[in-house]
PDB file of C-alpha atoms in Angstrom:
ATOM      1  CA  MET Z   1      25.489  58.314   7.657  1.00  0.00           C
ATOM      2  CA  ALA Z   2      27.340  55.901   6.270  1.00  0.00           C
ATOM      3  CA  LYS Z   3      24.979  53.535   4.170  1.00  0.00           C
ATOM      4  CA  SER Z   4      25.761  49.966   4.832  1.00  0.00           C
ATOM      5  CA  PRO Z   5      26.220  47.370   1.280  1.00  0.00           C
ATOM      6  CA  LEU Z   6      23.069  45.476   2.927  1.00  0.00           C
ATOM      7  CA  ASP Z   7      21.026  48.795   1.873  1.00  0.00           C
ATOM      8  CA  ARG Z   8      21.104  47.577  -1.454  1.00  0.00           C
ATOM      9  CA  CYS Z   9      18.967  44.277  -0.449  1.00  0.00           C
ATOM     10  CA  ASN Z  10      16.110  46.269   1.274  1.00  0.00           C
ATOM     11  CA  ASN Z  11      15.498  47.767  -2.308  1.00  0.00           C
ATOM     12  CA  PRO Z  12      15.271  44.978  -4.288  1.00  0.00           C
ATOM     13  CA  PRO Z  13      15.670  45.956  -8.390  1.00  0.00           C
ATOM     14  CA  THR Z  14      11.630  45.730  -9.923  1.00  0.00           C
ATOM     15  CA  THR Z  15      12.417  42.302 -11.329  1.00  0.00           C
ATOM     16  CA  ALA Z  16      13.205  40.681  -8.522  1.00  0.00           C
ATOM     17  CA  LYS Z  17      10.731  38.873  -6.186  1.00  0.00           C
ATOM     18  CA  ASN Z  18      10.910  40.263  -2.330  1.00  0.00           C
ATOM     19  CA  PRO Z  19      12.561  37.713  -0.636  1.00  0.00           C
ATOM     20  CA  GLN Z  20      10.752  35.544   2.156  1.00  0.00           C
ATOM     21  CA  PRO Z  21      10.135  36.817   5.557  1.00  0.00           C
ATOM     22  CA  LEU Z  22      12.222  34.532   7.280  1.00  0.00           C
ATOM     23  CA  GLN Z  23      10.076  32.289  10.381  1.00  0.00           C
ATOM     24  CA  GLN Z  24      12.526  31.658  13.182  1.00  0.00           C
ATOM     25  CA  VAL Z  25      15.929  33.261  13.131  1.00  0.00           C
ATOM     26  CA  PRO Z  26      18.398  31.175  12.989  1.00  0.00           C
ATOM     27  CA  ASN Z  27      21.025  30.346  14.540  1.00  0.00           C
ATOM     28  CA  PHE Z  28      23.921  30.706  12.068  1.00  0.00           C
ATOM     29  CA  ALA Z  29      24.335  31.862   8.925  1.00  0.00           C
ATOM     30  CA  CYS Z  30      27.054  31.552   6.237  1.00  0.00           C
ATOM     31  CA  VAL Z  31      27.833  34.461   3.825  1.00  0.00           C
ATOM     32  CA  PRO Z  32      29.353  32.666   0.532  1.00  0.00           C
ATOM     33  CA  GLY Z  33      32.394  34.055  -1.193  1.00  0.00           C
ATOM     34  CA  THR Z  34      33.309  33.469  -4.253  1.00  0.00           C
ATOM     35  CA  PRO Z  35      36.811  31.013  -3.980  1.00  0.00           C
ATOM     36  CA  MET Z  36      39.178  32.826  -7.269  1.00  0.00           C
ATOM     37  CA  GLN Z  37      41.861  35.009  -6.823  1.00  0.00           C
ATOM     38  CA  ALA Z  38      40.993  38.081  -6.871  1.00  0.00           C
ATOM     39  CA  PRO Z  39      43.786  41.021  -7.208  1.00  0.00           C
ATOM     40  CA  LYS Z  40      44.377  43.252  -3.820  1.00  0.00           C
ATOM     41  CA  ASP Z  41      42.401  45.703  -4.390  1.00  0.00           C
ATOM     42  CA  ALA Z  42      39.361  43.616  -5.122  1.00  0.00           C
ATOM     43  CA  ILE Z  43      40.313  41.878  -1.683  1.00  0.00           C
ATOM     44  CA  ARG Z  44      40.556  45.567   0.664  1.00  0.00           C
ATOM     45  CA  GLY Z  45      36.674  46.217  -0.869  1.00  0.00           C
ATOM     46  CA  THR Z  46      35.753  42.815   0.568  1.00  0.00           C
ATOM     47  CA  VAL Z  47      37.287  43.320   3.893  1.00  0.00           C
ATOM     48  CA  GLU Z  48      36.900  47.290   3.971  1.00  0.00           C
ATOM     49  CA  ALA Z  49      32.560  45.957   3.492  1.00  0.00           C
ATOM     50  CA  LEU Z  50      32.698  42.707   6.119  1.00  0.00           C
ATOM     51  CA  GLY Z  51      31.971  43.877   9.810  1.00  0.00           C
ATOM     52  CA  GLU Z  52      31.960  41.622  13.010  1.00  0.00           C
ATOM     53  CA  GLU Z  53      28.376  41.978  12.781  1.00  0.00           C
ATOM     54  CA  LEU Z  54      25.403  41.374  11.138  1.00  0.00           C
ATOM     55  CA  ASP Z  55      21.808  42.232  11.817  1.00  0.00           C
ATOM     56  CA  LEU Z  56      19.814  39.575   9.676  1.00  0.00           C
ATOM     57  CA  SER Z  57      16.388  41.951  10.395  1.00  0.00           C
ATOM     58  CA  GLN Z  58      18.084  44.284   7.515  1.00  0.00           C
ATOM     59  CA  VAL Z  59      18.003  42.413   5.358  1.00  0.00           C
ATOM     60  CA  PHE Z  60      14.972  40.187   6.012  1.00  0.00           C
ATOM     61  CA  CYS Z  61      11.466  40.001   7.708  1.00  0.00           C
ATOM     62  CA  VAL Z  62      11.335  38.093  10.411  1.00  0.00           C
ATOM     63  CA  THR Z  63       7.765  36.809  10.848  1.00  0.00           C
ATOM     64  CA  GLY Z  64       6.477  34.677  13.298  1.00  0.00           C
ATOM     65  CA  THR Z  65       8.656  35.585  16.708  1.00  0.00           C
ATOM     66  CA  GLY Z  66       7.906  38.491  17.491  1.00  0.00           C
ATOM     67  CA  ALA Z  67      12.225  39.075  16.972  1.00  0.00           C
ATOM     68  CA  SER Z  68      13.119  42.247  17.732  1.00  0.00           C
ATOM     69  CA  PRO Z  69      15.992  43.583  16.100  1.00  0.00           C
ATOM     70  CA  PRO Z  70      18.396  42.867  18.501  1.00  0.00           C
ATOM     71  CA  ALA Z  71      17.763  39.282  18.345  1.00  0.00           C
ATOM     72  CA  CYS Z  72      19.134  39.185  14.407  1.00  0.00           C
ATOM     73  CA  ARG Z  73      21.934  40.643  15.314  1.00  0.00           C
ATOM     74  CA  HIS Z  74      24.926  37.950  14.379  1.00  0.00           C
ATOM     75  CA  ARG Z  75      29.015  38.047  15.503  1.00  0.00           C
ATOM     76  CA  LEU Z  76      30.698  36.389  13.402  1.00  0.00           C
ATOM     77  CA  ARG Z  77      33.012  34.025  14.383  1.00  0.00           C
ATOM     78  CA  SER Z  78      35.307  32.241  10.769  1.00  0.00           C
ATOM     79  CA  VAL Z  79      36.629  33.261   7.552  1.00  0.00           C
ATOM     80  CA  LEU Z  80      37.787  30.667   5.456  1.00  0.00           C
ATOM     81  CA  CYS Z  81      40.129  31.858   2.797  1.00  0.00           C
ATOM     82  CA  TYR Z  82      40.946  31.926  -0.494  1.00  0.00           C
ATOM     83  CA  PHE Z  83      44.357  32.170  -1.994  1.00  0.00           C
ATOM     84  CA  LYS Z  84      46.435  30.534  -5.040  1.00  0.00           C
ATOM     85  CA  HIS Z  85      44.510  26.915  -4.553  1.00  0.00           C
ATOM     86  CA  HIS Z  86      45.497  26.497  -0.978  1.00  0.00           C
ATOM     87  CA  TYR Z  87      42.497  27.382   2.416  1.00  0.00           C
ATOM     88  CA  SER Z  88      43.348  29.321   5.135  1.00  0.00           C
ATOM     89  CA  VAL Z  89      40.909  30.191   7.828  1.00  0.00           C
ATOM     90  CA  PHE Z  90      40.544  32.990  11.549  1.00  0.00           C
ATOM     91  CA  ALA Z  91      38.946  31.990  14.301  1.00  0.00           C
ATOM     92  CA  HIS Z  92      37.103  33.870  17.360  1.00  0.00           C
ATOM     93  CA  ASN Z  93      38.883  32.311  20.016  1.00  0.00           C
ATOM     94  CA  GLU Z  94      35.883  33.856  22.823  1.00  0.00           C
ATOM     95  CA  GLU Z  95      38.072  33.461  26.245  1.00  0.00           C
ATOM     96  CA  THR Z  96      40.802  35.190  25.055  1.00  0.00           C
ATOM     97  CA  GLY Z  97      38.469  37.732  22.238  1.00  0.00           C
ATOM     98  CA  GLN Z  98      41.632  37.655  20.455  1.00  0.00           C
ATOM     99  CA  TRP Z  99      41.843  35.981  16.396  1.00  0.00           C
ATOM    100  CA  LEU Z 100      43.212  33.277  15.547  1.00  0.00           C
ATOM    101  CA  LEU Z 101      44.604  32.133  11.641  1.00  0.00           C
ATOM    102  CA  PHE Z 102      44.432  28.484  11.073  1.00  0.00           C
ATOM    103  CA  ASP Z 103      46.649  27.094   8.080  1.00  0.00           C
ATOM    104  CA  ASP Z 104      48.248  23.622   6.969  1.00  0.00           C
ATOM    105  CA  GLU Z 105      51.249  24.476   9.344  1.00  0.00           C
ATOM    106  CA  ASP Z 106      49.712  25.856  12.522  1.00  0.00           C
ATOM    107  CA  VAL Z 107      48.321  28.221  14.140  1.00  0.00           C
ATOM    108  CA  GLN Z 108      48.961  31.789  14.411  1.00  0.00           C
ATOM    109  CA  LEU Z 109      48.156  34.480  17.502  1.00  0.00           C
ATOM    110  CA  VAL Z 110      46.493  37.716  15.236  1.00  0.00           C
ATOM    111  CA  GLY Z 111      45.224  39.793  17.516  1.00  0.00           C
ATOM    112  CA  GLN Z 112      41.091  41.878  17.046  1.00  0.00           C
ATOM    113  CA  TRP Z 113      39.291  42.214  13.739  1.00  0.00           C
ATOM    114  CA  ALA Z 114      41.256  45.734  13.055  1.00  0.00           C
ATOM    115  CA  ASP Z 115      45.228  42.854  12.885  1.00  0.00           C
ATOM    116  CA  VAL Z 116      42.812  39.872  10.456  1.00  0.00           C
ATOM    117  CA  ALA Z 117      41.309  42.065   7.774  1.00  0.00           C
ATOM    118  CA  ARG Z 118      45.529  44.193   7.076  1.00  0.00           C
ATOM    119  CA  ALA Z 119      46.495  40.250   7.131  1.00  0.00           C
ATOM    120  CA  MET Z 120      43.613  39.277   4.612  1.00  0.00           C
ATOM    121  CA  VAL Z 121      44.700  41.911   2.090  1.00  0.00           C
ATOM    122  CA  ASN Z 122      47.897  41.860   2.248  1.00  0.00           C
ATOM    123  CA  LYS Z 123      48.491  37.801   2.623  1.00  0.00           C
ATOM    124  CA  ARG Z 124      45.598  37.961  -0.129  1.00  0.00           C
ATOM    125  CA  LEU Z 125      43.282  36.156   1.515  1.00  0.00           C
ATOM    126  CA  GLN Z 126      39.684  36.415  -0.141  1.00  0.00           C
ATOM    127  CA  PRO Z 127      37.170  35.567   1.882  1.00  0.00           C
ATOM    128  CA  SER Z 128      35.042  32.888   0.354  1.00  0.00           C
ATOM    129  CA  LEU Z 129      32.580  31.972   3.804  1.00  0.00           C
ATOM    130  CA  LEU Z 130      32.717  33.626   6.541  1.00  0.00           C
ATOM    131  CA  PHE Z 131      30.148  32.032   9.752  1.00  0.00           C
ATOM    132  CA  TYR Z 132      28.862  34.491  12.198  1.00  0.00           C
ATOM    133  CA  GLU Z 133      26.789  32.485  15.255  1.00  0.00           C
ATOM    134  CA  ARG Z 134      23.495  34.577  16.447  1.00  0.00           C
ATOM    135  CA  ALA Z 135      24.474  37.119  19.383  1.00  0.00           C
ATOM    136  CA  ALA Z 136      22.735  36.974  22.912  1.00  0.00           C
TER     137      ALA Z 136
END
């Protein structure tokens, strides 16, 4: 079975302190990236490591609420991207189940997550901030 990119978080270096446990499972989670001009191969690697779901129980232990792992799952709702001093946003439309691309001039229908990933790599859009919402 392939390892998750988050597996390294479960085994911190011996010099690092263990993260504090979460007292509550958040409704929203933001994952910051680096707003810099990255080579296409680096963007491809980042995009391949992303997914439409984030399970916080893979990174933090949740205490105080008795939350089971399904309560820690979050769905990707939008991705802020950077390219040449310009920002664009991919956002998931819950009504249609499709992803949209917002930029300075218009809104475009992108399609499914695989289409979003392909567009980020082809257009060299560096994922800089990811917004996740707690799954129901």
